[in-house]
Coordinates of C-alpha atoms in Angstrom, one line a residue:
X236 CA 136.0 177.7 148.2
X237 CA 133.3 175.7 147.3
X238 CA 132.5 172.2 149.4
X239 CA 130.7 169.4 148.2
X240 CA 128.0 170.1 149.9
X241 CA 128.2 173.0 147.8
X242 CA 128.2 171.6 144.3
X243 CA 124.5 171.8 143.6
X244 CA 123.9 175.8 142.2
X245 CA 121.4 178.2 144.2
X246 CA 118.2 178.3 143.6
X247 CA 116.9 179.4 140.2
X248 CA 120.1 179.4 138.8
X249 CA 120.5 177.3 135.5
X250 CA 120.6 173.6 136.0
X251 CA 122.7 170.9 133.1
X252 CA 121.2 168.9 131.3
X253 CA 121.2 165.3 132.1
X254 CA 121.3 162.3 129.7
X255 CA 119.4 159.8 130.8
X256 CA 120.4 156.4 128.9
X257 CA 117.9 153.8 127.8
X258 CA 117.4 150.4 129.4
X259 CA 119.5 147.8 128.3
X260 CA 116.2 145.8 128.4
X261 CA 115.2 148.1 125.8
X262 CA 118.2 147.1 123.3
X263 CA 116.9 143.4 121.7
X264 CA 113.5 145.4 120.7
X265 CA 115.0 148.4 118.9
X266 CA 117.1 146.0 116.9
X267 CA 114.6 143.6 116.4
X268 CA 112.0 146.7 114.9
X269 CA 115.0 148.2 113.1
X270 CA 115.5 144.6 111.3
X271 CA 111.7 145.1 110.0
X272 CA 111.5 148.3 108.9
X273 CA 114.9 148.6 107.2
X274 CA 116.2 147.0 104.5
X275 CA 119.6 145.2 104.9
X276 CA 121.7 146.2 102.0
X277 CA 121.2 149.1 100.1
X278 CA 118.2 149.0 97.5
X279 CA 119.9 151.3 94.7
X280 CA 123.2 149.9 94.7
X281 CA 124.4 148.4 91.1
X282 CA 124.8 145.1 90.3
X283 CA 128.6 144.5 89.7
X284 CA 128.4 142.8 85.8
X285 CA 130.1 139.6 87.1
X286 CA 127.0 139.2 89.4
X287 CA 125.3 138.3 86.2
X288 CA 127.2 134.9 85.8
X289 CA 125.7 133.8 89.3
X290 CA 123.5 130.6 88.3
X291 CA 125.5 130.2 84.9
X292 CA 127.5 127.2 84.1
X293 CA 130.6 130.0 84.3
X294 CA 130.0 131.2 87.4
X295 CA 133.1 132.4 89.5
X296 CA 135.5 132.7 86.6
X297 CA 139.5 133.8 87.1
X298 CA 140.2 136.8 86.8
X299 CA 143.2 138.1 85.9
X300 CA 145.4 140.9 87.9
X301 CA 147.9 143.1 87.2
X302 CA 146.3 145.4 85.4
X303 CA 144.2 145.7 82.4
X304 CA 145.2 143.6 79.0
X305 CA 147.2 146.3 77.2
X306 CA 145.5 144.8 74.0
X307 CA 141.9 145.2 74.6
X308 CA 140.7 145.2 71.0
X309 CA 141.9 142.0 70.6
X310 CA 140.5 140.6 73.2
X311 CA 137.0 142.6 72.2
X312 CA 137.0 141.1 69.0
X313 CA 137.8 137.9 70.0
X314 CA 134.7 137.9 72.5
X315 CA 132.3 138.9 69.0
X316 CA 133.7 136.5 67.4
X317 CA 133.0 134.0 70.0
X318 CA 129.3 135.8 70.8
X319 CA 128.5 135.4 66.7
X320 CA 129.2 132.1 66.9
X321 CA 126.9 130.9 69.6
X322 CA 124.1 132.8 68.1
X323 CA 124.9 131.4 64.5
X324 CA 124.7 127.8 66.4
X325 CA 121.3 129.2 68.0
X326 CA 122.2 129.8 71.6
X327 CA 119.8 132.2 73.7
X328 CA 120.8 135.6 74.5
X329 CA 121.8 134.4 78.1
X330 CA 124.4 132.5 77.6
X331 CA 125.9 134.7 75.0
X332 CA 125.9 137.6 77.3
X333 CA 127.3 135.2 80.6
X334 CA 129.7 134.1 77.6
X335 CA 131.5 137.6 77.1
X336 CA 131.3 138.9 80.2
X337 CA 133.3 135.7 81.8
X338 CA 135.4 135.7 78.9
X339 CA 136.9 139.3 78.9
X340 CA 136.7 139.1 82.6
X341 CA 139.0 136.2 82.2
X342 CA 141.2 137.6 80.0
X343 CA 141.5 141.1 82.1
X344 CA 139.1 143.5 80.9
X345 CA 136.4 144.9 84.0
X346 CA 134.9 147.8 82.5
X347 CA 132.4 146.2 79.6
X348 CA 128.7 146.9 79.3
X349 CA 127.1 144.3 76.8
X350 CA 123.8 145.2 75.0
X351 CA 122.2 141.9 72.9
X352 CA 119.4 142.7 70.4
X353 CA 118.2 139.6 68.2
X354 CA 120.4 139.8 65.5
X355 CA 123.6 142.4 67.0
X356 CA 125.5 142.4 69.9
X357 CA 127.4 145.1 71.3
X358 CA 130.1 145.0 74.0
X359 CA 131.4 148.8 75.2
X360 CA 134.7 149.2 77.1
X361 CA 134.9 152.1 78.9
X362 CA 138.3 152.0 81.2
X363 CA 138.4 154.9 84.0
X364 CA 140.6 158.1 82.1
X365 CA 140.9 156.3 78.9
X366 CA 139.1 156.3 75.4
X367 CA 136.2 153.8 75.5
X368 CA 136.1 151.9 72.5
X369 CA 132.7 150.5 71.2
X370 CA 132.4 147.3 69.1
X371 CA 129.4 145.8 67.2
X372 CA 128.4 142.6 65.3
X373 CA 125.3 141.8 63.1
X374 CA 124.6 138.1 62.8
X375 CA 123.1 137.7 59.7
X376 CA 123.1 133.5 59.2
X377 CA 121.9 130.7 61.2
X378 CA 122.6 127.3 60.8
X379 CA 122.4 123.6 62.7
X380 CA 125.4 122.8 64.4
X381 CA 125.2 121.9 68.1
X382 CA 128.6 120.3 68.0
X383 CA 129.8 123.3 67.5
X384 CA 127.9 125.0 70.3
X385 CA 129.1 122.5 72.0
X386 CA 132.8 123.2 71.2
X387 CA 132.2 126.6 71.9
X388 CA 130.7 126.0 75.5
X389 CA 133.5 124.1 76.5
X390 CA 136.3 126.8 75.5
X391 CA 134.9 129.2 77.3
X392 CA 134.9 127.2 80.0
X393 CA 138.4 126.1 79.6
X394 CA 139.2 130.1 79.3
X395 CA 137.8 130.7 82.6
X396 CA 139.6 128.3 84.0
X397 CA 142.8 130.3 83.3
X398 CA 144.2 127.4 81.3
X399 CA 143.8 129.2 78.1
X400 CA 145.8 132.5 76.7
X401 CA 143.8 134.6 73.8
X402 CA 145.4 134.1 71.3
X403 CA 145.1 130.3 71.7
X404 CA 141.8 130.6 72.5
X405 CA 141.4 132.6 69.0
X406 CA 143.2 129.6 67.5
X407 CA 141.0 127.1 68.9
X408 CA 138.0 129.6 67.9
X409 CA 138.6 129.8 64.5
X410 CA 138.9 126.1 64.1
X411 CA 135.7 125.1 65.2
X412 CA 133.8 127.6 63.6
X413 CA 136.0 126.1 60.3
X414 CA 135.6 122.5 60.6
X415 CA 132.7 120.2 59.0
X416 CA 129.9 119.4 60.7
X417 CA 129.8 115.9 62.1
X418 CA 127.7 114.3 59.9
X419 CA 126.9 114.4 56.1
X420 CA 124.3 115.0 54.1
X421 CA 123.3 111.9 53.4
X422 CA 123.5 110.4 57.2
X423 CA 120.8 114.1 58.3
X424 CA 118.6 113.0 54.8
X425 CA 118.3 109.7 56.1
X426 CA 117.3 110.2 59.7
X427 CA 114.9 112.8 58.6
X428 CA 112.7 110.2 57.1
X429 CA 113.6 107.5 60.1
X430 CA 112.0 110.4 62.5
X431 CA 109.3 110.9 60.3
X432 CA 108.7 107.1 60.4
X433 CA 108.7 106.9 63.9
X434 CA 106.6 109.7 64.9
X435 CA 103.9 108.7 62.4
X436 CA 104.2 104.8 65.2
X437 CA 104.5 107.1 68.4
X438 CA 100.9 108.8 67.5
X439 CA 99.4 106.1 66.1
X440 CA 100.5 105.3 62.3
X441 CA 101.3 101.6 61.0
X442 CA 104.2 100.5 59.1
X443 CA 102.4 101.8 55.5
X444 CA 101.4 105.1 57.3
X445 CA 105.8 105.2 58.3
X446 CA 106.9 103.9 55.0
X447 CA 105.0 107.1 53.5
X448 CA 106.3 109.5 55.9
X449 CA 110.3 108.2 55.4
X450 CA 109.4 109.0 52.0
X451 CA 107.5 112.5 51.9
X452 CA 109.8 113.5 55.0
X453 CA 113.1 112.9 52.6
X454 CA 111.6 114.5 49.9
X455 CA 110.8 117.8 51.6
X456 CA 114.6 117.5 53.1
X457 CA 115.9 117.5 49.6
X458 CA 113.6 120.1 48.4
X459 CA 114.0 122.3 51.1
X460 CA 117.8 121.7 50.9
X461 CA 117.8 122.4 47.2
X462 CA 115.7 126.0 47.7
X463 CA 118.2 126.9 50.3
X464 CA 120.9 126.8 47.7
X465 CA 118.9 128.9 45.3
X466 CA 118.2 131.5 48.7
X467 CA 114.4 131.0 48.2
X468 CA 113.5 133.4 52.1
X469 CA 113.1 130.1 54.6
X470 CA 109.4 131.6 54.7
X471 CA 108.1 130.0 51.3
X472 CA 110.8 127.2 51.3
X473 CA 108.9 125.7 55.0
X474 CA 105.3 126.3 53.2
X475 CA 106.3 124.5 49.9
X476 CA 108.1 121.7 52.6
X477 CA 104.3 121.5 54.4
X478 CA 102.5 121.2 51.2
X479 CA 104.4 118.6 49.6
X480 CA 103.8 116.4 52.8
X481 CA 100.2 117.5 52.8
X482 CA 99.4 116.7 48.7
X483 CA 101.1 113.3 49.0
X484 CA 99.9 112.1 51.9
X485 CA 96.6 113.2 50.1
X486 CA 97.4 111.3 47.0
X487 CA 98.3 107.8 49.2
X488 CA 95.1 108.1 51.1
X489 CA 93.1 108.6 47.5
X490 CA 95.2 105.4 46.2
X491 CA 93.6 103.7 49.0
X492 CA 96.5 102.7 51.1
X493 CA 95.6 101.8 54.3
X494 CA 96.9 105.2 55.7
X495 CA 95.6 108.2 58.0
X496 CA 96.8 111.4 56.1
X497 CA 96.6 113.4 59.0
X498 CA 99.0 111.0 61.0
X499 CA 101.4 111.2 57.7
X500 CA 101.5 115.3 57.8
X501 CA 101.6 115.4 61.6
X502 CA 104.2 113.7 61.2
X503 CA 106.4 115.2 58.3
X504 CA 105.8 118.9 59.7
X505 CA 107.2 118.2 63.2
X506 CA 110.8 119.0 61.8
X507 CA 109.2 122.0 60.0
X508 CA 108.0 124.0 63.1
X509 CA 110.4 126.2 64.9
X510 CA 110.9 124.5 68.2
X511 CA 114.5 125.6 68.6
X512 CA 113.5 129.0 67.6
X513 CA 110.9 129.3 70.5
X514 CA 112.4 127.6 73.4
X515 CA 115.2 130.5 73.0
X516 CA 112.8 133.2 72.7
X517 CA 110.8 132.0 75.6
X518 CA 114.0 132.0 77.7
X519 CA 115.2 135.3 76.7
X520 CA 111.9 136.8 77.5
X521 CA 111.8 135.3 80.7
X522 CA 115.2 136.2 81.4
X523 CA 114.9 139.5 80.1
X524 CA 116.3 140.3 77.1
X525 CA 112.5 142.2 75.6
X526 CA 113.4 143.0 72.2
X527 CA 115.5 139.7 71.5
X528 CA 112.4 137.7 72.4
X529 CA 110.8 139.5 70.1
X530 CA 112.2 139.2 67.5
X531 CA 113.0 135.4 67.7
X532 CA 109.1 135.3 68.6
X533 CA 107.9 137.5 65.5
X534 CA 110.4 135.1 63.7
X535 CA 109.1 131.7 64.8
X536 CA 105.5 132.7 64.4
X537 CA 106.3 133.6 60.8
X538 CA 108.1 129.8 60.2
X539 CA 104.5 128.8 62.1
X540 CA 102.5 130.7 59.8
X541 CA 104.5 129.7 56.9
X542 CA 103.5 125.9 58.0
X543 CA 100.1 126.2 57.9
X544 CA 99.9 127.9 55.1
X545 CA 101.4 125.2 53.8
X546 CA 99.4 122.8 54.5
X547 CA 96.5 125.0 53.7
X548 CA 97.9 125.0 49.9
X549 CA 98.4 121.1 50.1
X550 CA 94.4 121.0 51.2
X551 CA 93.0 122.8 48.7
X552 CA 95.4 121.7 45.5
X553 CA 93.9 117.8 47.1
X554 CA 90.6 119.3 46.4
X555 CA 91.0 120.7 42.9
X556 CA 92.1 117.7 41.8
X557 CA 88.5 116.0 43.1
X558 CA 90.2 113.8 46.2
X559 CA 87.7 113.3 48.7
X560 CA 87.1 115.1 51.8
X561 CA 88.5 113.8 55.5
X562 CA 86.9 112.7 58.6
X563 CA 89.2 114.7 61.1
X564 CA 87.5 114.1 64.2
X565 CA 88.6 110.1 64.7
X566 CA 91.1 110.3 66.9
X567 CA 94.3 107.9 66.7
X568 CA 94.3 105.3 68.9
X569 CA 98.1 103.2 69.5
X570 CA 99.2 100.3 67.1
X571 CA 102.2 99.8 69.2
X572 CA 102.5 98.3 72.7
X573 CA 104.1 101.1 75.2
X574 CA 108.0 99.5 75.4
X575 CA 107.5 99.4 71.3
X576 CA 106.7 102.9 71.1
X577 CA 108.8 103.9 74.4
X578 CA 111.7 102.5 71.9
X579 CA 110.7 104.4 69.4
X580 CA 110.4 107.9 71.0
X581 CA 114.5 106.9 72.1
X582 CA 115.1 107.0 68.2
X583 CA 113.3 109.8 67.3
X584 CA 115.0 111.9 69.9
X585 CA 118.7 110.8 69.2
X586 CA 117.8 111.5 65.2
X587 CA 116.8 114.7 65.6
X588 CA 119.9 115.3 67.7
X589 CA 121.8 113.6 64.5
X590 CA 119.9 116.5 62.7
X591 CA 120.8 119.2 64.5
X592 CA 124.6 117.9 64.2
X593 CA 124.8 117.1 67.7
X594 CA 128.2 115.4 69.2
X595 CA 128.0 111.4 68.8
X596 CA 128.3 111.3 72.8
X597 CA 124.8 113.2 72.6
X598 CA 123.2 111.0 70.9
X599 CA 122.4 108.5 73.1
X600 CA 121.7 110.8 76.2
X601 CA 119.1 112.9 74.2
X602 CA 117.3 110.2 73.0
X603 CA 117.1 108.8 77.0
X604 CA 116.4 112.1 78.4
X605 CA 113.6 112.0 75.8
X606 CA 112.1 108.8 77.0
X607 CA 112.3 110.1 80.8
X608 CA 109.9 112.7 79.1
X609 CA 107.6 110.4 77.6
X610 CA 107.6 108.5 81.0
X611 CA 106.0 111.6 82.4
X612 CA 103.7 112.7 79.9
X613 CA 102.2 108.7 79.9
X614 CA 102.1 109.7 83.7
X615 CA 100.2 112.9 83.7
X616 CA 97.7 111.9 81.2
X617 CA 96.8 108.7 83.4
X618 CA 96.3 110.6 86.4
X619 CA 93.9 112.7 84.2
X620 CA 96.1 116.4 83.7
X621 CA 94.9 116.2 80.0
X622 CA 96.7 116.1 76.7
X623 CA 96.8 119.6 76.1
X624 CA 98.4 120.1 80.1
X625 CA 100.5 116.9 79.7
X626 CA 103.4 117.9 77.5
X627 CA 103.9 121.0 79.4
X628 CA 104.8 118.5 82.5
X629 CA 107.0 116.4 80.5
X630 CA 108.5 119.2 79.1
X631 CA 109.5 120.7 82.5
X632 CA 110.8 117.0 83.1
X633 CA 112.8 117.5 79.7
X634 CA 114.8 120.6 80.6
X635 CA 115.7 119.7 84.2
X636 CA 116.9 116.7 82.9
X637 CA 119.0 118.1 80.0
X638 CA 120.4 120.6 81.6
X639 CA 122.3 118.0 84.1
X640 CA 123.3 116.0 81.2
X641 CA 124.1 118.9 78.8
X642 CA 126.2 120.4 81.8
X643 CA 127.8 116.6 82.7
X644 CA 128.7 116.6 78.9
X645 CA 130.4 120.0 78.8
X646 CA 127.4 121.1 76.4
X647 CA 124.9 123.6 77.0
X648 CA 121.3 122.9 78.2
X649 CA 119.5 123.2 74.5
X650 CA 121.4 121.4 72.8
X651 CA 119.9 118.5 74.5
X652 CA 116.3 119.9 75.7
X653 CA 115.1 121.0 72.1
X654 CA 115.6 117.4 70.2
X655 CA 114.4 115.4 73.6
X656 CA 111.2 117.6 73.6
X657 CA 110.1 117.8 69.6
X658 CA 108.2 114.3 69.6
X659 CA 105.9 116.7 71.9
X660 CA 104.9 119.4 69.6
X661 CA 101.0 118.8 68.8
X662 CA 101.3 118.1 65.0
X663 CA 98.0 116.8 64.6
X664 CA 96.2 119.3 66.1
X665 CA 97.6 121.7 63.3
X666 CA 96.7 119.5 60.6
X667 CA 93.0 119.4 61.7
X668 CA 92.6 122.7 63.1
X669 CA 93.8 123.7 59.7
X670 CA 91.6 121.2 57.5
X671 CA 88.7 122.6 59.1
X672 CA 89.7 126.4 58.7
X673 CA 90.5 125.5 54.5
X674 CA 88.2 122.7 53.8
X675 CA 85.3 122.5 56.3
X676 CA 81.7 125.2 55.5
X677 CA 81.2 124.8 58.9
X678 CA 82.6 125.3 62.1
X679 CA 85.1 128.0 60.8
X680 CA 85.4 129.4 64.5
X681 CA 86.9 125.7 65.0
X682 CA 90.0 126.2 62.8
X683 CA 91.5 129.7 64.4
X684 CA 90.3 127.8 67.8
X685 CA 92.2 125.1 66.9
X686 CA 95.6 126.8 65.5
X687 CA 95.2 128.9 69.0
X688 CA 95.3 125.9 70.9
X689 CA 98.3 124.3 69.4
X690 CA 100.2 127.2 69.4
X691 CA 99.4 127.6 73.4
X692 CA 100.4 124.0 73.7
X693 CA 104.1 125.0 71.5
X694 CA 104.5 128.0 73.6
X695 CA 103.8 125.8 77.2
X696 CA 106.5 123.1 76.2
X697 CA 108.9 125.8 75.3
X698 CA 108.0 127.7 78.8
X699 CA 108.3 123.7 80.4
X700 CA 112.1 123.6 79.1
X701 CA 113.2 126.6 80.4
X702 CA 111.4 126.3 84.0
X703 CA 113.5 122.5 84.3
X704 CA 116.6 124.4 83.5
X705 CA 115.8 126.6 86.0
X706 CA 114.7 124.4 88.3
X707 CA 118.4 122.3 87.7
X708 CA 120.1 125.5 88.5
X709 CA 120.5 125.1 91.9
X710 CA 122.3 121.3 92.0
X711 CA 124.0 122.1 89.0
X712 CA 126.4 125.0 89.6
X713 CA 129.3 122.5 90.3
X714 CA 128.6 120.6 86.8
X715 CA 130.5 123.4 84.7
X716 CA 134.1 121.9 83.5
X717 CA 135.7 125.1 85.2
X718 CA 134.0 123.9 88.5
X719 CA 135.3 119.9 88.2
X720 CA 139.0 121.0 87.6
X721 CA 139.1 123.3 90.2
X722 CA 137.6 120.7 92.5
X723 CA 140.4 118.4 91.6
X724 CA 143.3 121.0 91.8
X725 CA 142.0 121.5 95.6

């Protein structure tokens, strides 16, 4: 037998090995090193798709159980149906995609992959052990209906909510994208020349100098309307709008009516340029979505180009016909006290919402949303930013604002940014960067200079609207209807 004073082995036999356990003291620094060096969740996991509506008014959608909707090809179509729509209205490709994915993740689909380009969107289902079944849809028309887009935001929030079957939904669907617009003809024609009159008085115009643009500005609505019905591409039908304004505010000025022709043109191409066009395709670029920015880029810079080639035409026909040449280089000074033109900025923005067939209970907002703006660009150029830095401020201003409104209205953020931000959009400097490119021998490194710096100033309010809707994000995610009834049920 062996004693215990007999454990320990002879002499150069083989002793165990011993495991000697760290110092508790030890403990606090390995974790504290090992929360430095390593990350905390793992870097190449996926992104489940419903993680996309984080940040979007439909965020945290219900779902439904019990397996997947036995008719999923209903439901696919339904969600291009409702994705066509929202682009036809002229939403961005954000809010189309965060659109179908809450949508058929409402209505019980999981496995959908949704690809956007700028004119198709395609939505695959691909259920585990079954046949996946692809759907596409080309959009191939555009038109100005934020009512609608209004309509269409608010059903999809209401079929998040869980309040809302598919086939009622379809219902609903097909009825807005079937009912009139909110306002006729005549009501758009005639607030196109009010805005025209108003912006000539916000950058310096008097009452003859308005009078002239509510006329040229109606005339180029009817003319434009009129080439739209005989499908003249919107290319030529926005340069023949341009020159028309250009040639008659020419014609007044050689009639000597106490007008500045520049102030008249700045004027009547505001609703000419593509601001709608490029605050989208700044957002989907930021948000990216590559090749739809592109495209809504390349197409807005052809609607620019067809502008000032416009105006270009309207130049040179003026000096054919022997008028005489401008002095571009006054600038405008104010007629108007600052509540005067303060009042009139709070027109201009609830006409153009009016022309862009906003709801009535938009009206009103947009046009105050758009004097908050002008607050803050008066601001910023007192202070001494500068008038080329200044709208970019007051545009940031803009879209944070709008998107609490839009969002408190059960609309979508551009329906109220884009008409509050237009009064913005440097109209003047096209028309002289452009008189001096056409007209003027010299200085012809002025005029490209010129048309560059206006379209930097275009693409910096676009960029200022969709930083304030990002910057809103945060205090708004409890603003979406599917949000405020859920509140109340709890």
């Amino acid at each position: 037998m062996v004693g215990p004073q007999d454990a320990n082995p002879p002499t150069g036999g083989t002793r165990p090995m011993q495991t000697v356990s760290a110092p508790r003291s030890n403990y606090p620094a390995r974790q504290m090193l090992r929360k430095l060096v390593q990350g905390e969740s793992p870097p190449t996991a996926p992104m489940s798709l419903v993680d996309r509506l984080a940040g979007s008014p439909y965020a945290n959608p219900t779902i439904q159980v019990g397996g997947v909707d036995a008719n999923a090809r209903k439901t696919l179509d339904f969600a291009l149906n409702l994705a066509e729509s929202m682009f036809r209205y002229g939403a961005g490709a954000l809010e189309v995609e965060t659109s179908i994915i809450a949508v058929t993740a409402s209505l019980g689909l999981r496995n959908i992959e949704v690809d956007i380009t700028n004119q198709s969107v395609v939505i695959n289902y691909a259920p585990r052990d079954r046949t996946p079944i692809t759907v596409m849809r080309v959009v191939r028309s555009w038109t100005n209906n934020y009512a609608g887009l209004s309509l269409v935001h608010q059903l999809v929030t209401e079929i998040i909510d869980g309040d809302m079957a598919r086939g009622e939904a379809a219902n609903r669907l097909a009825e807005i994208t079937t009912s009139p617009k909110p306002y006729a003809k005549w009501m758009v024609t005639t607030a196109v020349g009010i805005f025209g009159a108003v912006i000539v008085a916000i950058i310096g115009g008097g009452m003859t100098a308005s009078a002239v643009a509510f006329g040229s500005s109606i005339l180029v609505s009817l003319l434009t309307r009129q080439l739209g019905r005989w499908r003249v591409p919107e290319f030529f039908t926005t340069a023949a709008g341009s020159a028309v304004v250009t040639f008659i505010a020419l014609l007044c000025w050689w009639a000597t009516m106490p007008i500045s022709p520049g102030l008249v043109i700045a004027g009547g191409i505001l609703l000419l340029l593509p601001s709608g066009r490029l605050v989208s395709a700044v957002q989907d670029a930021i948000n990216g979505y590559p090749v739809t920015a592109a495209g809504r880029l390349l197409s807005a810079f052809l609607t620019f180009g067809a502008v000032v080639a416009g105006i270009a035409v309207g130049l040179v026909a003026g000096v054919l016909l022997g008028l005489p040449r401008l002095d571009v280089t006054d600038d405008s000074s104010p007629v108007y006290n600052f509540w005067l033109v303060t009042l009139f900025v709070l027109i201009a923005g609830a006409m153009i919402a009016l022309i862009e067939q906003s709801k009535a209970s938009l009206l009103l907002p947009t046009g105050l949303v758009a004097v908050l703006g002008y607050f803050v660009f008066t601001l910023a150029v007192t202070v001494g930013i500068g008038t080329r830095l200044a709208p970019a401020v007051a545009a940031v201003i803009i879209g944070f604002a709008a998107r609490v409104v839009a969002l408190r209205l059960n609309s979508p953020q551009l329906v109220v940014a884009v008409p509050a931000v237009l009064y913005l959009l440097p109209g003047l400097l096209i028309f002289k960067a452009m008189y001096i490119f056409t007209i003027e021998s010299t200085g012809s490194l002025n005029g490209p200079l010129g048309i560059f710096n206006a379209l930097t100033v275009i693409l910096a309010i676009a960029g200022g609207v969709v930083l304030g809707d990002n910057l809103a994000n945060p205090i708004t995610r409890g603003l979406g209807a599917n949000e405020r009834r859920r509140g109340r049920r709890r």
